PDB file of C-alpha atoms in Angstrom:
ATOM      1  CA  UNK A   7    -133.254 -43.853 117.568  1.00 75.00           C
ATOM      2  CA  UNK A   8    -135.626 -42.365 120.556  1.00 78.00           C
ATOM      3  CA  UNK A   9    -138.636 -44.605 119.210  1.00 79.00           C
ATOM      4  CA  UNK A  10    -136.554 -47.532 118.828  1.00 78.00           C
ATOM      5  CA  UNK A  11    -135.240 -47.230 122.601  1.00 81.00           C
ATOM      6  CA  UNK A  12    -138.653 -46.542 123.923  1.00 81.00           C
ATOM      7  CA  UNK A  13    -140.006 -49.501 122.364  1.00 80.00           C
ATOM      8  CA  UNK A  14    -136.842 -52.061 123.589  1.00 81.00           C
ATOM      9  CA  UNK A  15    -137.473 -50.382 126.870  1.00 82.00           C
ATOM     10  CA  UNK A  16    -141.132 -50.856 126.748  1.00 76.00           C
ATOM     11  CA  UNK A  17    -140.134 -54.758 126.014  1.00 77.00           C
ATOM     12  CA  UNK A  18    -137.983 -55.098 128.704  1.00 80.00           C
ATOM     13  CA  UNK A  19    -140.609 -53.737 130.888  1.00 79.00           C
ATOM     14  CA  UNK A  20    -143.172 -56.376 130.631  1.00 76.00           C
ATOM     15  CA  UNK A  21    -141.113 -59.052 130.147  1.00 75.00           C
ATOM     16  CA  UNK A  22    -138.619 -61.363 132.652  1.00 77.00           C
ATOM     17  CA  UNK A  23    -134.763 -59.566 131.146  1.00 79.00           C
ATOM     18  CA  UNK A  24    -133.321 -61.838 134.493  1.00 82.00           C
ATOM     19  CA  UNK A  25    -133.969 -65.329 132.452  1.00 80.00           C
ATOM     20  CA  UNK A  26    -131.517 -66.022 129.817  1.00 78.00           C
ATOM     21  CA  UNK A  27    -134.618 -68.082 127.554  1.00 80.00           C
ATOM     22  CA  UNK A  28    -136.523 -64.538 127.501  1.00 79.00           C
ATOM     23  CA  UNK A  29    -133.460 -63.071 125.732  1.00 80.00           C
ATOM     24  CA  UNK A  30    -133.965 -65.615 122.453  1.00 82.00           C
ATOM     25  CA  UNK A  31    -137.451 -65.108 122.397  1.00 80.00           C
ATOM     26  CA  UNK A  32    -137.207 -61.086 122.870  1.00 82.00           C
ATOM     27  CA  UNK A  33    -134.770 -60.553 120.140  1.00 84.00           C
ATOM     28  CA  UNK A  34    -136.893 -61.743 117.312  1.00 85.00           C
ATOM     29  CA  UNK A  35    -140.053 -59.645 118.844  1.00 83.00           C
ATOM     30  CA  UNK A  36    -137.238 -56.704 119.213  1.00 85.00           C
ATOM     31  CA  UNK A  37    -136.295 -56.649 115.465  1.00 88.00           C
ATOM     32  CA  UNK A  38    -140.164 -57.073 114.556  1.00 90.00           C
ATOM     33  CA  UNK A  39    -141.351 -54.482 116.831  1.00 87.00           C
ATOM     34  CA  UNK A  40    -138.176 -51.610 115.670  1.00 88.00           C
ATOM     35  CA  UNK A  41    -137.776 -52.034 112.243  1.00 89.00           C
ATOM     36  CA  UNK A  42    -140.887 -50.463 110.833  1.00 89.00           C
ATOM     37  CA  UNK A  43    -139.044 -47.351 112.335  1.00 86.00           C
ATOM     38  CA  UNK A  44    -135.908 -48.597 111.085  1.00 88.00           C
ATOM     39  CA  UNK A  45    -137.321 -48.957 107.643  1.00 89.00           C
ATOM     40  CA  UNK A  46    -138.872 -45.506 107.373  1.00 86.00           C
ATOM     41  CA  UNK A  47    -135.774 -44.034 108.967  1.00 85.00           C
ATOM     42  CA  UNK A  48    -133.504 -45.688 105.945  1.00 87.00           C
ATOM     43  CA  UNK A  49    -135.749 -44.689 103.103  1.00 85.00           C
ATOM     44  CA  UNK A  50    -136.030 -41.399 104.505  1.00 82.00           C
ATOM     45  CA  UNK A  51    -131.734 -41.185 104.207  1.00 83.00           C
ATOM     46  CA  UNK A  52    -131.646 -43.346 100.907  1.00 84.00           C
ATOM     47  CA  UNK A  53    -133.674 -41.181  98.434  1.00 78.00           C
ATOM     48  CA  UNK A  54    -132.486 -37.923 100.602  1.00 76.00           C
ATOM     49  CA  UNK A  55    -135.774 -35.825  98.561  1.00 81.00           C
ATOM     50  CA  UNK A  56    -137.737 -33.349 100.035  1.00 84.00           C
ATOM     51  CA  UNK A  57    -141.110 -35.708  99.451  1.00 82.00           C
ATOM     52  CA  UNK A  58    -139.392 -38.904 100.775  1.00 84.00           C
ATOM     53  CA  UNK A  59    -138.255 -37.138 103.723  1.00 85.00           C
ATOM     54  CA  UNK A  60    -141.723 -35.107 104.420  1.00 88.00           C
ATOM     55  CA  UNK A  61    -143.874 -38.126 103.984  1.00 88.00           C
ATOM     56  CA  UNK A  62    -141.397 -40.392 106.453  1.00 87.00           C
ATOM     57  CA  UNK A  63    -141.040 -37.970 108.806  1.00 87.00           C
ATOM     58  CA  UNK A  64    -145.113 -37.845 108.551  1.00 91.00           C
ATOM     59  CA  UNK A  65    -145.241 -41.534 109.011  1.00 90.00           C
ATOM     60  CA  UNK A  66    -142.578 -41.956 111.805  1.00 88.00           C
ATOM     61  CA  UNK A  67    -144.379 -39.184 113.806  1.00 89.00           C
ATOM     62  CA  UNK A  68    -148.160 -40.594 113.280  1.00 92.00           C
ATOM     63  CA  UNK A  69    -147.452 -44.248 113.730  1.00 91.00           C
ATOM     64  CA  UNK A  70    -145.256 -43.459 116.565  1.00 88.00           C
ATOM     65  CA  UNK A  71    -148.274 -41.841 117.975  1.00 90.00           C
ATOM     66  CA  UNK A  72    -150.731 -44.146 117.454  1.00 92.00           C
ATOM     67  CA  UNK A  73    -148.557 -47.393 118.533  1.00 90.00           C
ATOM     68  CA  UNK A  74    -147.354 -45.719 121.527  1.00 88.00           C
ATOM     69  CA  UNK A  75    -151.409 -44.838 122.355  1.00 91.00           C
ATOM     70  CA  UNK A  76    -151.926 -49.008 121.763  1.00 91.00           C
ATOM     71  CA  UNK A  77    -148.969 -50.142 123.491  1.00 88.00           C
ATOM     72  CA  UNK A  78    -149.838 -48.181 126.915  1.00 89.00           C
ATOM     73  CA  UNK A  79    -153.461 -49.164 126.522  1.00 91.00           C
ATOM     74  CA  UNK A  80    -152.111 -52.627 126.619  1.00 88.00           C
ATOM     75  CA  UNK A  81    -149.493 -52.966 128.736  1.00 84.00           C
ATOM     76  CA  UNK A  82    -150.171 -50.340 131.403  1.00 88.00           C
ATOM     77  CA  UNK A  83    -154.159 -49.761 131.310  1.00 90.00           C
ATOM     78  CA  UNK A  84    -155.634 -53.473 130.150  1.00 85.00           C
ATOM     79  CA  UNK A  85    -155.690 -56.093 133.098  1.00 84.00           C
ATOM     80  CA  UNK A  86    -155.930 -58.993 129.685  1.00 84.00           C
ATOM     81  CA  UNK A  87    -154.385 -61.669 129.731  1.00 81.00           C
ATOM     82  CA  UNK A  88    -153.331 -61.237 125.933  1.00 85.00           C
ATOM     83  CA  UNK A  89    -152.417 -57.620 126.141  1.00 83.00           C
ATOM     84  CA  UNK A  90    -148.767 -58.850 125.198  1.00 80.00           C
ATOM     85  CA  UNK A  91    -150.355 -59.364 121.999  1.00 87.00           C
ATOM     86  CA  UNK A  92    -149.750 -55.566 121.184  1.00 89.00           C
ATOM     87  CA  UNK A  93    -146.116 -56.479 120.704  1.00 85.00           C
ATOM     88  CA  UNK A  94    -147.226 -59.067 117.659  1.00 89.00           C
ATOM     89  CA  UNK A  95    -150.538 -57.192 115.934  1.00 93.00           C
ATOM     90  CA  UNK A  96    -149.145 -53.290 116.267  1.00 93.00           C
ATOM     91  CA  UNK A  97    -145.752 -53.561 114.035  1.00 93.00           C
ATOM     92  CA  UNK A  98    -148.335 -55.712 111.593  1.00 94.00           C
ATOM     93  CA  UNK A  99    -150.169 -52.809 110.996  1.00 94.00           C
ATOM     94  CA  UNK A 100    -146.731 -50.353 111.086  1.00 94.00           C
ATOM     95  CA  UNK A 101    -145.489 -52.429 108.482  1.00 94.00           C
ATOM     96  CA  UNK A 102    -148.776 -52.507 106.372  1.00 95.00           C
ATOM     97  CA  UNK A 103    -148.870 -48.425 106.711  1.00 94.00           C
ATOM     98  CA  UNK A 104    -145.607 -48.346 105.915  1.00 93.00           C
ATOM     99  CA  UNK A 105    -145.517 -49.937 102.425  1.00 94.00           C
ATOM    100  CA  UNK A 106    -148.810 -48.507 101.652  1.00 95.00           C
ATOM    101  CA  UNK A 107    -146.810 -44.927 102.258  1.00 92.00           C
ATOM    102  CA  UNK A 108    -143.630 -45.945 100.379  1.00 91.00           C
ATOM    103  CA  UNK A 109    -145.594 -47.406  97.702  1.00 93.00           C
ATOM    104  CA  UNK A 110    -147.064 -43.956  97.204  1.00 92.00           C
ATOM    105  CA  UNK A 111    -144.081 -42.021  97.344  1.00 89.00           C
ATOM    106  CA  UNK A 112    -142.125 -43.698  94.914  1.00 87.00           C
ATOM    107  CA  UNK A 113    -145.204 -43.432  91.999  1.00 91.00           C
ATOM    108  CA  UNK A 114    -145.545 -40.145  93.282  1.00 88.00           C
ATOM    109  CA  UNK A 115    -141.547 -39.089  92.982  1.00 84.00           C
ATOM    110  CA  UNK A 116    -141.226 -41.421  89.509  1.00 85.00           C
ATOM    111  CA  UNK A 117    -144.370 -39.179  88.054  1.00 86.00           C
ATOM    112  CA  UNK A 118    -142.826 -36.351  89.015  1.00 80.00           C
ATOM    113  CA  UNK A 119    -139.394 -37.047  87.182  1.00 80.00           C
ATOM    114  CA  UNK A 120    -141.250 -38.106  84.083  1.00 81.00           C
ATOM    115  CA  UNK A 121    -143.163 -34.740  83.596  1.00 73.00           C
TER     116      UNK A 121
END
């Protein structure tokens, strides 16, 4: 819940919250940006064992990290133009890691109920 927070907060930071057109464009970008989170949070609770909840916990904490290093670089460091861009490219690769990791938990839980 923390990550997801920080990163509506972050949103509503660089953006304009006081014009009612920002709103339908941020809500989209919101839902893009928190539900790789989201999604390892609600595996995590789903399969409820011990592997599941290691490996999410793993990937919640390092891509937290990592996108939290990208998104200050952007928004608070870079004078670009297209630092916004962050917000578009960053929960690409979330979501990328993310199946990647889920893929390999659930051949690695599935061999380990076979044997």
């Amino acid at each position: 819940m923390a990550v997801a927070f920080g990163l509506i907060a972050l949103m509503i930071h660089t953006g304009d919250p006081s014009s009612s057109s920002w709103w339908l464009a941020a809500i989209p970008f919101a839902l893009w940006i928190v539900c790789p989170a989201v999604a390892a949070y609600l595996l995590a609770r789903r399969r409820r064992d011990r592997i599941t909840s290691i490996a999410m916990l793993a990937f919640l904490v390092i891509s937290t990290a990592l996108s939290g290093a990208a998104y200050y670089q952007a928004i608070f460091v870079s004078e670009s133009s297209t630092a916004a861009l962050v917000f578009l490219f960053v929960p690409l690769y979330q979501w990328t890691a993310f199946l990647v990791v889920a893929g390999v938990i659930l051949a690695v839980t599935s061999l380990a109920k076979r044997r």
